[in-house]
Amino acid sequence: KLGFRTLVQDFAPDARSSDKDYKVIESLDELDALAASLKAAGRFSLAPITDGASAMTATIAGWAFSTAPNLARYVPMRHSGLPDTPNFAVSEVISRIGPLLADAGIEKVGHDLKFAMIALGRDGVVLNGLGIDTEIASYLVDATRSNHALEGLALERADYRMIADEAIRGKGVKAVGLDAVPSSSLLTFAAERSDVPLLLATGLAEDMSTSQLDSVYRDLERPLIPILATIERIGIRVDTDALAVLAVKMQTELDDLSSRIFAAAGGEFNINSPKQLGEVLFERMSLQTGKKTGGTKAFSTAREVLEELALTHEMPALVLKWREIMKLKGTYVDALPLLVHPQTKRVHTTFNQAVAATGRLSSSDPNLQNIPIRTAQGREIRAAFVADPGYVLISADYSQIELRVLAHLSGDEALTEAFRTNIDIHDRTSERVFGVNSGLDPHELRRRAKIINYALLYGKTAFTLAKDIGVEQRAAQEFIDAYFAGYPSVRKFIDQTLEDARSSGVVKTITGRRRLVPELNSRNMQVRMAAERETVNMPIQGTAADVLKKAMIDASSELERYNAGRMQPSRMILTVHDELLFEAPESEADDVAALVKDTMQRAFPLSVPLDVDVGVGVNWREAKP
């Protein structure tokens, strides 16, 4: 309760000081008895024990099961040649337990059930009857936690200290796979991974109920688990030859930029070293900035500093361009070919359901949500994501969904009318902020209006808005005042949202997804202002995330019906923020595109229409030009 986490780690009870009934299954008779007990229980927890972080590539050493708190059994399957480890043939385990895993009438509990579904699927086993996923339940109860690891939840919610992974495998280069650890040594570690989720599930379910999160879990998060598992399993095809050509092109650009940077600096240095770059910019070249890095006397070379310096000198602009290309090359162009799965020949990202506090999905290993679409290099990387021969990619992207959610939440008449009558919202904002006779170029007007529309969604101040659109701070404040005069109900919505959140300590989306915002009452002004931005953004971005999740669930269901009896199925293969990506037979592209668009537009009832932009192409760039 007092937050002494280190003391808890040192003194909390563990398996040695607790009464645990943990055993390794060693014979077919015991395996049969386990299957009978799982069936009789009608509800059990399961955990795959694997040697890697990726469910698509990890070796599954065995499975752990628990039917009651403090009781668990471990079934070893793939331990590598260890004398005291009675490995079962995978077929022996599947024949006995597979039907129970597939039985939707038997409830399954676990921590990261998506991982379990993918791992099981690689052995041809289906997992149905999902109950409480303790990772997602913890996330819904408090989305602002730094992580929802099982070990941390066990400490905080059960006063129990689990065995750490490194205590079993070893550390660093000496670490071994869990399949190389004897099952007797692995037993407690494995058993805890199934026992603890069952121990936590009841309390987390009660917390979700108390916080009125049951429907968010039941209607959005739980149905999404098998959909995300399927998308991860399918993966996406990558043209490695195109990436090799792009790598050469990018390296040429980097070499050219390096030469220009060294010429401007009067000599070579390590561009990737903030220390050396700072010395070149602020000592050798005597450029002026007041920003220094925290805790040191060194000058900052962060992006915003270089952008400020780039207004008066070419060199910082060249460095920014070099950094951008270097990052894209390292993160995607060089890395993606190494991530192609040896069997599927596709890249399989991992979608994270319990990371972003607003409810948005994130992607990792590789992160496919950070490829910039507005730069030439980003578009070329997207062109390397391709459809299988005879297939095309279909991109379906919600248009201005966050602004539409804002119109719904605020009820603002002008904003609502613009979307209902299909008036361009940025042109409408331009008219209301700058007037009809501003004298500015129409393209510049629209650019500024677009920045203002989205800046105010995220609580930007006049100071940051002035930098974004290149005007004085006083002028930026006038634009903000004009915006709220033009959309008065938006101002009321923001004020009411902040007032309600200050008194309740939480802010919610339309569906009831919540975020804790205790910092709203902080005495520290910077902390308080950051909390205000998060509070205003949460119901907007969070509701947009909920809309997309509902669209994924509906689209998955519609595609299942559409694919019935077809030899070549159409499939959802990726989600990126407000966009869904599908792969469909070329001959059926128009039908699938129309089906997807209609489904997404009807997915979530708002007071303004949802609009979806759909594109088709042989690669991702063509599908989303």
Coordinates of C-alpha atoms in Angstrom, one line a residue:
K1 CA 0.0 0.0 0.0
L2 CA 2.9 2.4 0.7
G3 CA 4.7 1.6 -2.6
F4 CA 7.8 -0.1 -1.1
R5 CA 8.2 -2.4 -4.1
T6 CA 11.8 -3.4 -3.3
L7 CA 10.8 -4.6 0.2
V8 CA 7.9 -6.5 -1.3
Q9 CA 10.3 -8.2 -3.7
D10 CA 12.6 -9.2 -0.7
F11 CA 10.0 -10.3 1.8
A12 CA 6.8 -11.4 0.0
P13 CA 5.8 -15.1 0.3
D14 CA 6.9 -17.3 -2.6
A15 CA 6.4 -21.0 -3.5
R16 CA 8.8 -22.2 -0.8
S17 CA 6.9 -20.5 1.9
S18 CA 3.4 -21.3 0.6
D19 CA 1.4 -24.5 0.5
K20 CA 1.4 -25.4 -3.2
D21 CA 0.3 -28.5 -5.0
Y22 CA 2.5 -28.5 -8.1
K23 CA 3.4 -31.6 -10.0
V24 CA 5.0 -32.7 -13.3
I25 CA 2.8 -35.1 -15.3
E26 CA 4.9 -38.2 -15.9
S27 CA 2.7 -41.0 -17.3
L28 CA -0.2 -41.4 -19.7
D29 CA -2.4 -42.4 -16.8
E30 CA -1.6 -39.1 -15.1
L31 CA -2.2 -37.3 -18.4
D32 CA -5.6 -39.0 -18.6
A33 CA -6.4 -38.0 -15.0
L34 CA -5.4 -34.4 -15.8
A35 CA -7.7 -34.3 -18.8
A36 CA -10.6 -35.7 -16.7
S37 CA -10.0 -33.1 -14.0
L38 CA -9.9 -30.2 -16.5
K39 CA -13.2 -31.4 -18.0
A40 CA -14.8 -31.9 -14.6
A41 CA -13.7 -28.4 -13.4
G42 CA -15.5 -26.7 -16.3
R43 CA -13.0 -23.8 -15.9
F44 CA -9.2 -23.9 -15.9
S45 CA -6.2 -21.7 -16.4
L46 CA -3.5 -22.6 -19.0
A47 CA 0.0 -21.3 -19.9
P48 CA 2.3 -22.2 -22.7
I49 CA 5.9 -22.5 -21.5
T50 CA 8.1 -21.3 -24.3
D51 CA 11.7 -20.3 -25.1
G52 CA 10.9 -17.0 -26.9
A53 CA 8.9 -13.9 -26.9
S54 CA 7.3 -14.4 -30.3
A55 CA 4.4 -16.9 -30.4
M56 CA 5.1 -17.6 -34.1
T57 CA 8.7 -18.8 -33.5
A58 CA 9.0 -19.9 -29.9
T59 CA 9.6 -23.5 -29.0
I60 CA 6.8 -24.7 -26.8
A61 CA 8.5 -26.7 -24.0
G62 CA 5.2 -27.8 -22.4
W63 CA 1.9 -26.6 -21.1
A64 CA 0.8 -25.8 -17.5
F65 CA -2.8 -26.1 -16.2
S66 CA -4.5 -25.1 -13.1
T67 CA -8.1 -25.9 -11.9
A68 CA -7.9 -24.3 -8.5
P69 CA -5.7 -21.8 -6.6
N70 CA -2.4 -23.2 -5.4
L71 CA -2.8 -26.3 -7.6
A72 CA -1.2 -26.8 -11.0
R73 CA 0.2 -29.5 -13.3
Y74 CA 2.9 -29.3 -15.9
V75 CA 2.9 -31.4 -19.1
P76 CA 6.5 -31.5 -20.6
M77 CA 6.5 -31.9 -24.4
R78 CA 9.7 -30.6 -26.0
H79 CA 12.5 -30.6 -23.5
S80 CA 15.7 -31.3 -25.3
G81 CA 17.3 -34.6 -24.4
L82 CA 17.3 -34.2 -20.6
P83 CA 17.4 -37.5 -18.7
D84 CA 14.9 -36.7 -16.0
T85 CA 12.4 -35.0 -18.3
P86 CA 9.6 -37.4 -19.4
N87 CA 8.6 -35.7 -22.7
F88 CA 5.2 -36.6 -24.1
A89 CA 4.6 -36.8 -27.8
V90 CA 2.6 -33.7 -28.9
S91 CA 0.0 -36.0 -30.4
E92 CA -0.5 -37.8 -27.1
V93 CA -1.3 -34.5 -25.4
I94 CA -3.5 -33.1 -28.2
S95 CA -5.6 -36.3 -28.4
R96 CA -6.5 -36.0 -24.7
I97 CA -6.5 -32.3 -24.0
G98 CA -7.1 -30.8 -27.5
P99 CA -10.9 -31.4 -27.4
L100 CA -11.1 -29.7 -24.0
L101 CA -9.2 -26.6 -25.3
A102 CA -11.5 -26.4 -28.3
D103 CA -14.7 -26.8 -26.2
A104 CA -16.3 -23.4 -25.9
G105 CA -18.4 -24.6 -22.9
I106 CA -15.2 -24.9 -20.8
E107 CA -13.9 -21.5 -19.6
K108 CA -10.2 -20.7 -20.1
V109 CA -8.3 -18.3 -18.0
G110 CA -4.8 -17.0 -18.7
H111 CA -2.3 -14.2 -18.9
D112 CA -2.0 -13.2 -22.6
L113 CA -4.4 -15.7 -24.1
K114 CA -3.6 -14.4 -27.6
F115 CA -0.1 -15.8 -27.2
A116 CA -1.6 -19.1 -26.1
M117 CA -4.0 -19.2 -29.1
I118 CA -1.1 -18.6 -31.6
A119 CA 1.2 -21.1 -29.9
L120 CA -1.6 -23.8 -29.8
G121 CA -2.5 -23.0 -33.4
R122 CA 1.0 -23.9 -34.6
D123 CA 0.2 -27.5 -33.3
G124 CA -3.1 -27.5 -35.0
V125 CA -5.1 -26.9 -31.8
V126 CA -8.0 -24.5 -31.5
L127 CA -8.6 -22.5 -28.3
N128 CA -12.2 -21.6 -27.6
G129 CA -14.2 -20.6 -24.5
L130 CA -12.0 -17.6 -23.5
G131 CA -12.7 -16.3 -20.0
I132 CA -10.7 -13.7 -18.1
D133 CA -7.3 -12.7 -19.6
T134 CA -5.6 -11.2 -16.6
E135 CA -3.3 -9.0 -18.7
I136 CA -6.2 -7.3 -20.5
A137 CA -8.3 -7.1 -17.3
S138 CA -5.5 -5.4 -15.5
Y139 CA -5.1 -3.0 -18.4
L140 CA -8.8 -2.1 -18.4
V141 CA -8.8 -1.5 -14.6
D142 CA -5.8 0.8 -14.8
A143 CA -4.5 1.6 -18.3
T144 CA -1.9 3.9 -16.9
R145 CA 0.2 1.2 -15.3
S146 CA 3.7 1.0 -16.8
N147 CA 3.1 -2.6 -17.6
H148 CA 0.8 -5.5 -16.8
A149 CA 3.4 -8.3 -16.3
L150 CA 2.1 -11.2 -14.3
E151 CA 4.9 -11.0 -11.8
G152 CA 4.0 -7.4 -10.8
L153 CA 0.3 -8.2 -10.6
A154 CA 1.1 -11.2 -8.3
L155 CA 3.0 -8.9 -5.9
E156 CA 0.4 -6.2 -5.8
R157 CA -2.8 -8.1 -5.9
A158 CA -1.9 -11.4 -4.2
D159 CA 1.2 -10.5 -2.1
Y160 CA 3.0 -13.3 -3.8
R161 CA 6.5 -13.4 -5.3
M162 CA 6.8 -15.5 -8.5
I163 CA 10.1 -17.1 -9.6
A164 CA 11.7 -14.8 -12.2
D165 CA 12.5 -16.0 -15.7
E166 CA 16.3 -15.4 -15.3
A167 CA 16.3 -17.5 -12.1
I168 CA 15.5 -20.5 -14.2
R169 CA 17.2 -19.7 -17.5
G170 CA 20.2 -17.7 -16.3
K171 CA 21.3 -14.2 -17.4
G172 CA 22.6 -12.7 -20.6
V173 CA 24.7 -14.8 -22.9
K174 CA 24.6 -17.7 -20.5
A175 CA 20.8 -17.9 -20.6
V176 CA 19.3 -21.1 -22.0
G177 CA 15.9 -21.9 -23.5
L178 CA 13.3 -23.1 -21.1
D179 CA 13.2 -26.3 -23.2
A180 CA 16.8 -26.9 -22.1
V181 CA 15.8 -26.8 -18.4
P182 CA 14.8 -30.1 -16.7
S183 CA 11.1 -30.2 -16.0
S184 CA 11.8 -30.8 -12.3
S185 CA 13.7 -27.5 -12.1
L186 CA 11.1 -25.8 -14.3
L187 CA 8.1 -27.0 -12.4
T188 CA 7.5 -24.1 -10.0
F189 CA 8.1 -21.5 -12.7
A190 CA 5.7 -23.3 -15.1
A191 CA 3.1 -24.0 -12.6
E192 CA 3.0 -20.4 -11.3
R193 CA 2.2 -19.2 -14.9
S194 CA -1.1 -21.1 -14.8
D195 CA -1.8 -20.9 -11.1
V196 CA -1.4 -17.1 -10.6
P197 CA -3.8 -16.0 -13.3
L198 CA -6.5 -18.2 -11.8
L199 CA -5.7 -16.7 -8.4
L200 CA -6.0 -13.1 -9.8
A201 CA -9.0 -13.6 -12.2
T202 CA -11.8 -13.3 -9.6
G203 CA -10.5 -10.1 -8.1
L204 CA -9.9 -8.5 -11.5
A205 CA -13.4 -9.5 -12.7
E206 CA -14.8 -7.9 -9.6
D207 CA -12.8 -4.7 -10.2
M208 CA -14.0 -4.6 -13.8
S209 CA -17.6 -5.0 -12.6
T210 CA -17.2 -2.3 -10.0
S211 CA -15.7 0.1 -12.6
Q212 CA -18.5 -0.8 -15.1
L213 CA -15.9 -2.2 -17.6
D214 CA -17.6 -5.6 -18.1
S215 CA -19.1 -4.6 -21.4
V216 CA -15.8 -3.2 -22.7
Y217 CA -14.1 -6.5 -22.0
R218 CA -17.1 -8.7 -23.1
D219 CA -18.0 -6.7 -26.3
L220 CA -14.6 -5.4 -27.5
E221 CA -11.5 -6.7 -25.9
R222 CA -12.3 -10.4 -25.5
P223 CA -13.8 -10.9 -29.0
L224 CA -10.7 -9.1 -30.4
I225 CA -8.3 -11.7 -28.9
P226 CA -8.9 -14.4 -31.6
I227 CA -9.1 -11.9 -34.4
L228 CA -5.7 -10.4 -33.5
A229 CA -4.3 -14.0 -33.1
T230 CA -5.5 -14.8 -36.6
I231 CA -4.0 -11.6 -38.1
E232 CA -0.7 -12.3 -36.4
R233 CA -0.7 -15.9 -37.7
I234 CA -1.5 -14.8 -41.3
G235 CA 1.2 -12.1 -41.4
I236 CA 2.0 -10.0 -44.5
R237 CA 4.2 -10.7 -47.5
V238 CA 7.3 -8.5 -47.9
D239 CA 9.2 -8.0 -51.2
T240 CA 12.8 -8.5 -50.0
D241 CA 14.2 -7.7 -53.4
A242 CA 12.6 -4.3 -53.4
L243 CA 13.9 -3.6 -49.9
A244 CA 17.4 -4.6 -51.0
V245 CA 17.2 -2.0 -53.9
L246 CA 15.8 0.6 -51.4
A247 CA 18.7 -0.1 -49.0
V248 CA 21.3 0.8 -51.7
K249 CA 19.3 3.9 -52.6
M250 CA 19.1 5.0 -49.0
Q251 CA 22.7 4.4 -48.3
T252 CA 23.6 6.6 -51.3
E253 CA 21.4 9.3 -49.9
L254 CA 23.0 8.9 -46.4
D255 CA 26.5 9.2 -47.9
D256 CA 25.5 12.3 -49.8
L257 CA 24.0 13.9 -46.7
S258 CA 27.1 12.9 -44.6
S259 CA 29.4 14.7 -47.1
R260 CA 27.3 17.8 -47.0
I261 CA 27.1 17.8 -43.2
F262 CA 30.9 17.3 -42.9
A263 CA 31.5 20.1 -45.4
A264 CA 29.2 22.5 -43.4
A265 CA 31.0 21.4 -40.1
G266 CA 34.4 21.8 -41.5
G267 CA 35.4 18.2 -40.8
E268 CA 34.2 14.6 -40.1
F269 CA 32.6 13.5 -36.8
N270 CA 30.1 10.8 -35.7
I271 CA 26.7 12.3 -36.7
N272 CA 25.0 9.7 -34.5
S273 CA 26.8 10.9 -31.4
P274 CA 24.7 13.6 -29.6
K275 CA 27.9 14.7 -27.7
Q276 CA 30.0 15.1 -30.9
L277 CA 27.1 16.8 -32.8
G278 CA 26.6 19.2 -29.9
E279 CA 30.2 20.1 -29.9
V280 CA 30.2 20.8 -33.7
L281 CA 27.0 22.8 -33.6
F282 CA 27.5 24.9 -30.4
E283 CA 31.3 25.1 -30.1
R284 CA 32.8 24.8 -33.5
M285 CA 30.0 26.5 -35.4
S286 CA 28.8 28.7 -32.5
L287 CA 25.1 28.2 -33.2
Q288 CA 22.8 29.6 -30.4
T289 CA 20.3 27.7 -28.4
G290 CA 19.3 27.8 -24.7
K291 CA 18.2 24.2 -24.3
K292 CA 20.5 21.8 -22.4
T293 CA 20.0 18.1 -21.6
G294 CA 18.7 17.2 -18.2
G295 CA 21.3 16.4 -15.6
T296 CA 24.3 17.4 -17.7
K297 CA 25.9 20.6 -19.0
A298 CA 25.8 19.3 -22.6
F299 CA 23.7 21.1 -25.2
S300 CA 20.6 19.2 -26.4
T301 CA 20.5 17.9 -30.0
A302 CA 16.9 16.7 -29.7
R303 CA 14.6 17.1 -32.7
E304 CA 12.9 20.3 -31.5
V305 CA 16.2 22.0 -30.9
L306 CA 17.5 21.0 -34.4
E307 CA 14.2 22.2 -36.0
E308 CA 14.7 25.6 -34.3
L309 CA 18.3 25.9 -35.4
A310 CA 17.3 24.8 -39.0
L311 CA 15.5 28.1 -39.3
T312 CA 18.8 29.9 -39.5
H313 CA 21.3 27.3 -40.7
E314 CA 21.3 24.5 -43.3
M315 CA 23.4 22.0 -41.2
P316 CA 20.8 21.1 -38.5
A317 CA 18.2 20.5 -41.3
L318 CA 20.7 18.1 -43.0
V319 CA 21.2 16.2 -39.7
L320 CA 17.4 15.9 -39.3
K321 CA 17.1 14.4 -42.8
W322 CA 20.1 12.1 -42.1
R323 CA 18.5 10.8 -38.9
E324 CA 15.2 10.2 -40.5
I325 CA 16.6 8.1 -43.3
M326 CA 19.0 6.3 -41.0
K327 CA 16.1 5.3 -38.7
L328 CA 13.9 4.1 -41.5
K329 CA 16.7 2.1 -43.0
G330 CA 17.7 0.4 -39.7
T331 CA 14.2 -0.1 -38.4
Y332 CA 12.6 -1.4 -41.6
V333 CA 14.7 -1.7 -44.8
D334 CA 17.5 -3.6 -43.1
A335 CA 15.5 -5.3 -40.4
L336 CA 12.3 -6.6 -42.3
P337 CA 14.1 -9.2 -44.4
L338 CA 15.6 -10.7 -41.3
L339 CA 12.1 -11.0 -39.8
V340 CA 10.6 -13.1 -42.6
H341 CA 9.3 -16.3 -41.1
P342 CA 11.2 -19.3 -42.6
Q343 CA 8.0 -21.4 -43.0
T344 CA 5.3 -18.8 -44.0
K345 CA 7.7 -16.5 -45.9
R346 CA 5.8 -13.6 -44.3
V347 CA 6.4 -11.0 -41.6
H348 CA 4.4 -11.5 -38.4
T349 CA 4.1 -8.4 -36.1
T350 CA 2.8 -8.7 -32.6
F351 CA -0.3 -6.5 -31.6
N352 CA -0.3 -5.2 -28.1
Q353 CA -3.7 -4.9 -26.5
A354 CA -2.6 -3.7 -23.1
V355 CA -0.1 -0.9 -23.8
A356 CA -1.6 2.4 -25.0
A357 CA -3.6 4.2 -22.2
T358 CA -6.2 5.4 -24.7
G359 CA -7.2 1.9 -25.8
R360 CA -5.3 2.1 -29.1
L361 CA -3.6 -1.1 -30.4
S362 CA 0.2 -0.9 -30.8
S363 CA 2.5 -3.1 -32.9
S364 CA 5.9 -4.5 -32.2
D365 CA 8.6 -6.8 -33.6
P366 CA 8.3 -5.2 -36.1
N367 CA 6.3 -2.0 -35.4
L368 CA 4.3 -1.6 -38.5
Q369 CA 2.4 1.5 -37.2
N370 CA 5.3 3.9 -37.4
I371 CA 6.1 3.8 -41.1
P372 CA 5.6 7.5 -42.2
I373 CA 3.1 7.8 -45.0
R374 CA 3.9 11.5 -45.8
T375 CA 7.6 11.0 -46.8
A376 CA 8.9 9.5 -50.0
Q377 CA 11.0 6.9 -48.0
G378 CA 8.0 5.9 -46.0
R379 CA 5.9 5.4 -49.1
E380 CA 8.7 3.3 -50.7
I381 CA 8.8 1.1 -47.6
R382 CA 5.0 0.6 -47.8
A383 CA 5.4 -0.4 -51.5
A384 CA 7.5 -3.4 -50.3
F385 CA 4.5 -4.9 -48.4
V386 CA 2.8 -6.8 -51.2
A387 CA -0.1 -9.2 -51.8
D388 CA 0.3 -12.8 -52.8
P389 CA 0.2 -13.6 -56.5
G390 CA -3.4 -13.4 -57.7
Y391 CA -4.4 -11.3 -54.7
V392 CA -4.6 -7.5 -54.0
L393 CA -4.4 -5.5 -50.8
I394 CA -7.4 -3.4 -49.8
S395 CA -6.9 -0.4 -47.4
A396 CA -9.9 0.8 -45.6
D397 CA -9.2 4.0 -43.5
Y398 CA -11.6 5.9 -41.3
S399 CA -11.7 9.5 -42.5
Q400 CA -11.1 12.2 -39.9
I401 CA -12.6 9.8 -37.2
E402 CA -11.3 11.8 -34.2
L403 CA -12.9 15.0 -35.4
R404 CA -16.2 13.1 -36.1
V405 CA -16.0 11.7 -32.5
L406 CA -15.4 15.2 -31.2
A407 CA -18.5 16.4 -33.1
H408 CA -20.5 13.6 -31.5
L409 CA -19.2 14.2 -28.0
S410 CA -19.5 18.0 -28.0
G411 CA -22.7 18.2 -30.0
D412 CA -21.4 21.3 -31.6
E413 CA -23.9 22.4 -34.3
A414 CA -21.4 23.8 -36.8
L415 CA -19.1 20.8 -36.5
T416 CA -22.0 18.3 -36.7
E417 CA -23.5 20.1 -39.7
A418 CA -20.2 20.0 -41.6
F419 CA -19.9 16.3 -41.3
R420 CA -23.6 15.6 -42.0
T421 CA -23.6 17.7 -45.2
N422 CA -20.1 16.5 -46.3
I423 CA -18.5 20.0 -46.1
D424 CA -14.7 19.8 -45.9
I425 CA -14.1 20.3 -42.1
H426 CA -10.7 22.0 -42.7
D427 CA -12.2 24.5 -45.1
R428 CA -15.0 25.1 -42.6
T429 CA -12.5 25.7 -39.8
S430 CA -10.4 28.0 -42.1
E431 CA -13.5 30.1 -42.7
R432 CA -14.4 30.3 -39.0
V433 CA -10.9 31.1 -37.8
F434 CA -9.5 33.3 -40.6
G435 CA -12.6 34.6 -42.2
V436 CA -13.5 34.5 -45.9
N437 CA -11.2 37.4 -46.9
S438 CA -7.9 36.6 -45.1
G439 CA -5.8 37.2 -48.2
L440 CA -3.8 34.0 -47.5
D441 CA -3.1 31.4 -50.1
P442 CA -6.0 28.8 -50.0
H443 CA -3.5 25.9 -49.6
E444 CA -1.8 27.7 -46.7
L445 CA -5.2 28.5 -45.1
R446 CA -6.2 24.8 -45.3
R447 CA -2.8 23.7 -43.9
R448 CA -3.2 26.0 -40.9
A449 CA -6.8 25.0 -40.3
K450 CA -5.9 21.3 -40.4
I451 CA -3.1 21.8 -37.8
I452 CA -5.5 23.9 -35.6
N453 CA -8.2 21.2 -35.8
Y454 CA -5.9 18.5 -34.6
A455 CA -3.8 20.6 -32.3
L456 CA -6.8 21.5 -30.2
L457 CA -7.8 17.8 -30.0
Y458 CA -4.5 17.2 -28.2
G459 CA -4.7 20.3 -26.0
K460 CA -1.8 22.2 -27.6
T461 CA -1.1 25.6 -26.3
A462 CA -0.7 28.9 -28.2
F463 CA 3.1 28.4 -27.8
T464 CA 3.2 25.1 -29.5
L465 CA 0.6 26.0 -32.1
A466 CA 2.6 29.1 -33.0
K467 CA 5.7 26.9 -33.8
D468 CA 3.6 24.5 -35.8
I469 CA 2.1 27.0 -38.2
G470 CA 4.9 29.6 -38.1
V471 CA 3.3 32.6 -36.5
E472 CA 3.7 34.7 -33.4
Q473 CA 2.3 33.3 -30.1
R474 CA -0.2 36.2 -29.8
A475 CA -1.5 35.4 -33.3
A476 CA -1.8 31.7 -32.4
Q477 CA -3.8 32.6 -29.3
E478 CA -6.1 34.7 -31.5
F479 CA -6.6 31.6 -33.8
I480 CA -7.5 29.5 -30.8
D481 CA -10.0 32.0 -29.5
A482 CA -11.5 32.3 -33.0
Y483 CA -11.7 28.5 -33.2
F484 CA -13.7 28.2 -29.9
A485 CA -15.9 31.2 -31.0
G486 CA -16.7 29.3 -34.2
Y487 CA -17.3 26.0 -32.3
P488 CA -18.6 27.1 -28.9
S489 CA -19.8 23.7 -27.8
V490 CA -16.3 22.2 -28.2
R491 CA -15.1 24.7 -25.6
K492 CA -18.0 23.6 -23.3
F493 CA -17.2 19.9 -23.9
I494 CA -13.5 20.4 -22.9
D495 CA -14.4 22.4 -19.8
Q496 CA -17.0 19.9 -18.7
T497 CA -14.7 16.9 -19.4
L498 CA -12.0 18.5 -17.2
E499 CA -14.4 19.4 -14.4
D500 CA -15.9 15.9 -14.3
A501 CA -12.5 14.3 -14.3
R502 CA -11.1 16.5 -11.5
S503 CA -13.9 15.4 -9.2
S504 CA -14.0 11.7 -10.2
G505 CA -10.3 11.0 -11.0
V506 CA -11.2 9.2 -14.2
V507 CA -12.1 10.1 -17.8
K508 CA -14.1 7.7 -20.1
T509 CA -14.9 6.9 -23.7
I510 CA -18.4 6.4 -25.0
T511 CA -18.1 2.7 -24.3
G512 CA -17.0 3.2 -20.7
R513 CA -13.3 2.5 -21.2
R514 CA -11.5 4.7 -18.6
R515 CA -8.3 6.3 -17.8
L516 CA -7.2 7.3 -14.3
V517 CA -6.1 11.0 -14.2
P518 CA -5.1 11.8 -10.5
E519 CA -2.5 14.3 -11.8
L520 CA -5.3 16.7 -12.7
N521 CA -5.1 18.1 -9.2
S522 CA -1.3 18.2 -9.0
R523 CA 0.3 21.3 -7.6
N524 CA 3.0 21.0 -10.2
M525 CA 1.8 23.1 -13.1
Q526 CA 3.6 21.1 -15.8
V527 CA 2.3 17.8 -14.5
R528 CA -1.2 19.2 -14.2
M529 CA -1.2 20.7 -17.8
A530 CA 0.0 17.3 -19.2
A531 CA -2.8 15.6 -17.3
E532 CA -5.3 18.1 -18.8
R533 CA -4.1 17.3 -22.3
E534 CA -4.4 13.6 -21.7
T535 CA -7.9 14.0 -20.1
V536 CA -9.3 16.0 -23.1
N537 CA -7.7 13.5 -25.6
M538 CA -8.8 10.3 -23.9
P539 CA -12.6 10.3 -24.8
I540 CA -11.8 11.3 -28.3
Q541 CA -8.9 9.1 -29.2
G542 CA -10.1 6.3 -27.0
T543 CA -13.6 6.3 -28.6
A544 CA -11.9 6.3 -32.0
A545 CA -9.9 3.2 -30.9
D546 CA -13.2 1.6 -29.7
V547 CA -14.8 2.3 -33.1
L548 CA -11.9 0.6 -34.9
K549 CA -12.0 -2.4 -32.6
K550 CA -15.8 -2.8 -33.1
A551 CA -15.1 -2.5 -36.9
M552 CA -12.5 -5.3 -36.7
I553 CA -15.0 -7.6 -34.9
D554 CA -17.8 -6.9 -37.4
A555 CA -15.5 -7.1 -40.5
S556 CA -14.1 -10.4 -39.2
S557 CA -17.6 -11.8 -38.8
E558 CA -18.7 -10.5 -42.3
L559 CA -15.7 -11.9 -44.0
E560 CA -16.3 -15.3 -42.4
R561 CA -19.8 -15.4 -43.9
Y562 CA -18.5 -14.1 -47.3
N563 CA -15.7 -16.7 -47.4
A564 CA -18.1 -19.7 -46.7
G565 CA -17.6 -22.2 -49.5
R566 CA -14.9 -20.1 -51.3
M567 CA -11.6 -21.8 -52.2
Q568 CA -9.7 -18.5 -52.0
P569 CA -10.5 -16.6 -48.7
S570 CA -10.3 -12.9 -48.2
R571 CA -8.5 -12.0 -45.0
M572 CA -7.8 -9.1 -42.6
I573 CA -4.0 -8.9 -42.3
L574 CA -3.2 -5.6 -40.5
T575 CA -4.5 -2.8 -38.4
V576 CA -2.7 0.6 -38.2
H577 CA -4.4 3.2 -36.1
D578 CA -7.6 4.1 -38.1
E579 CA -6.8 1.8 -41.0
L580 CA -7.6 -1.9 -41.7
L581 CA -5.7 -3.8 -44.4
F582 CA -7.1 -6.8 -46.2
E583 CA -5.8 -9.3 -48.7
A584 CA -8.4 -10.6 -51.3
P585 CA -8.4 -12.4 -54.6
E586 CA -8.0 -9.9 -57.4
S587 CA -11.2 -11.0 -59.0
E588 CA -13.2 -10.3 -55.9
A589 CA -11.5 -7.0 -54.9
D590 CA -14.5 -4.8 -55.7
D591 CA -16.9 -7.0 -53.8
V592 CA -14.7 -7.2 -50.7
A593 CA -13.9 -3.5 -50.7
A594 CA -17.6 -2.7 -50.8
L595 CA -18.3 -5.2 -48.0
V596 CA -15.6 -3.8 -45.8
K597 CA -16.5 -0.2 -46.4
D598 CA -20.2 -0.8 -45.6
T599 CA -19.3 -2.8 -42.5
M600 CA -16.9 -0.2 -41.1
Q601 CA -19.3 2.7 -41.7
R602 CA -22.1 0.9 -39.8
A603 CA -19.8 -0.4 -37.0
F604 CA -20.6 2.3 -34.4
P605 CA -23.5 4.7 -34.1
L606 CA -22.5 8.3 -33.9
S607 CA -24.6 11.5 -34.4
V608 CA -22.5 12.1 -37.6
P609 CA -21.8 9.6 -40.4
L610 CA -18.6 7.6 -40.3
D611 CA -16.7 7.8 -43.6
V612 CA -14.2 5.2 -44.9
D613 CA -11.7 5.8 -47.7
V614 CA -11.0 2.5 -49.6
G615 CA -8.1 1.8 -52.0
V616 CA -7.0 -1.3 -53.8
G617 CA -3.5 -2.2 -55.1
V618 CA -0.9 -4.9 -55.4
N619 CA 1.1 -3.3 -52.6
W620 CA 0.3 -1.2 -49.6
R621 CA 1.4 2.1 -51.2
E622 CA -0.9 1.6 -54.1
A623 CA -3.8 0.6 -51.8
K624 CA -3.3 3.7 -49.7
P625 CA -1.9 6.4 -52.1

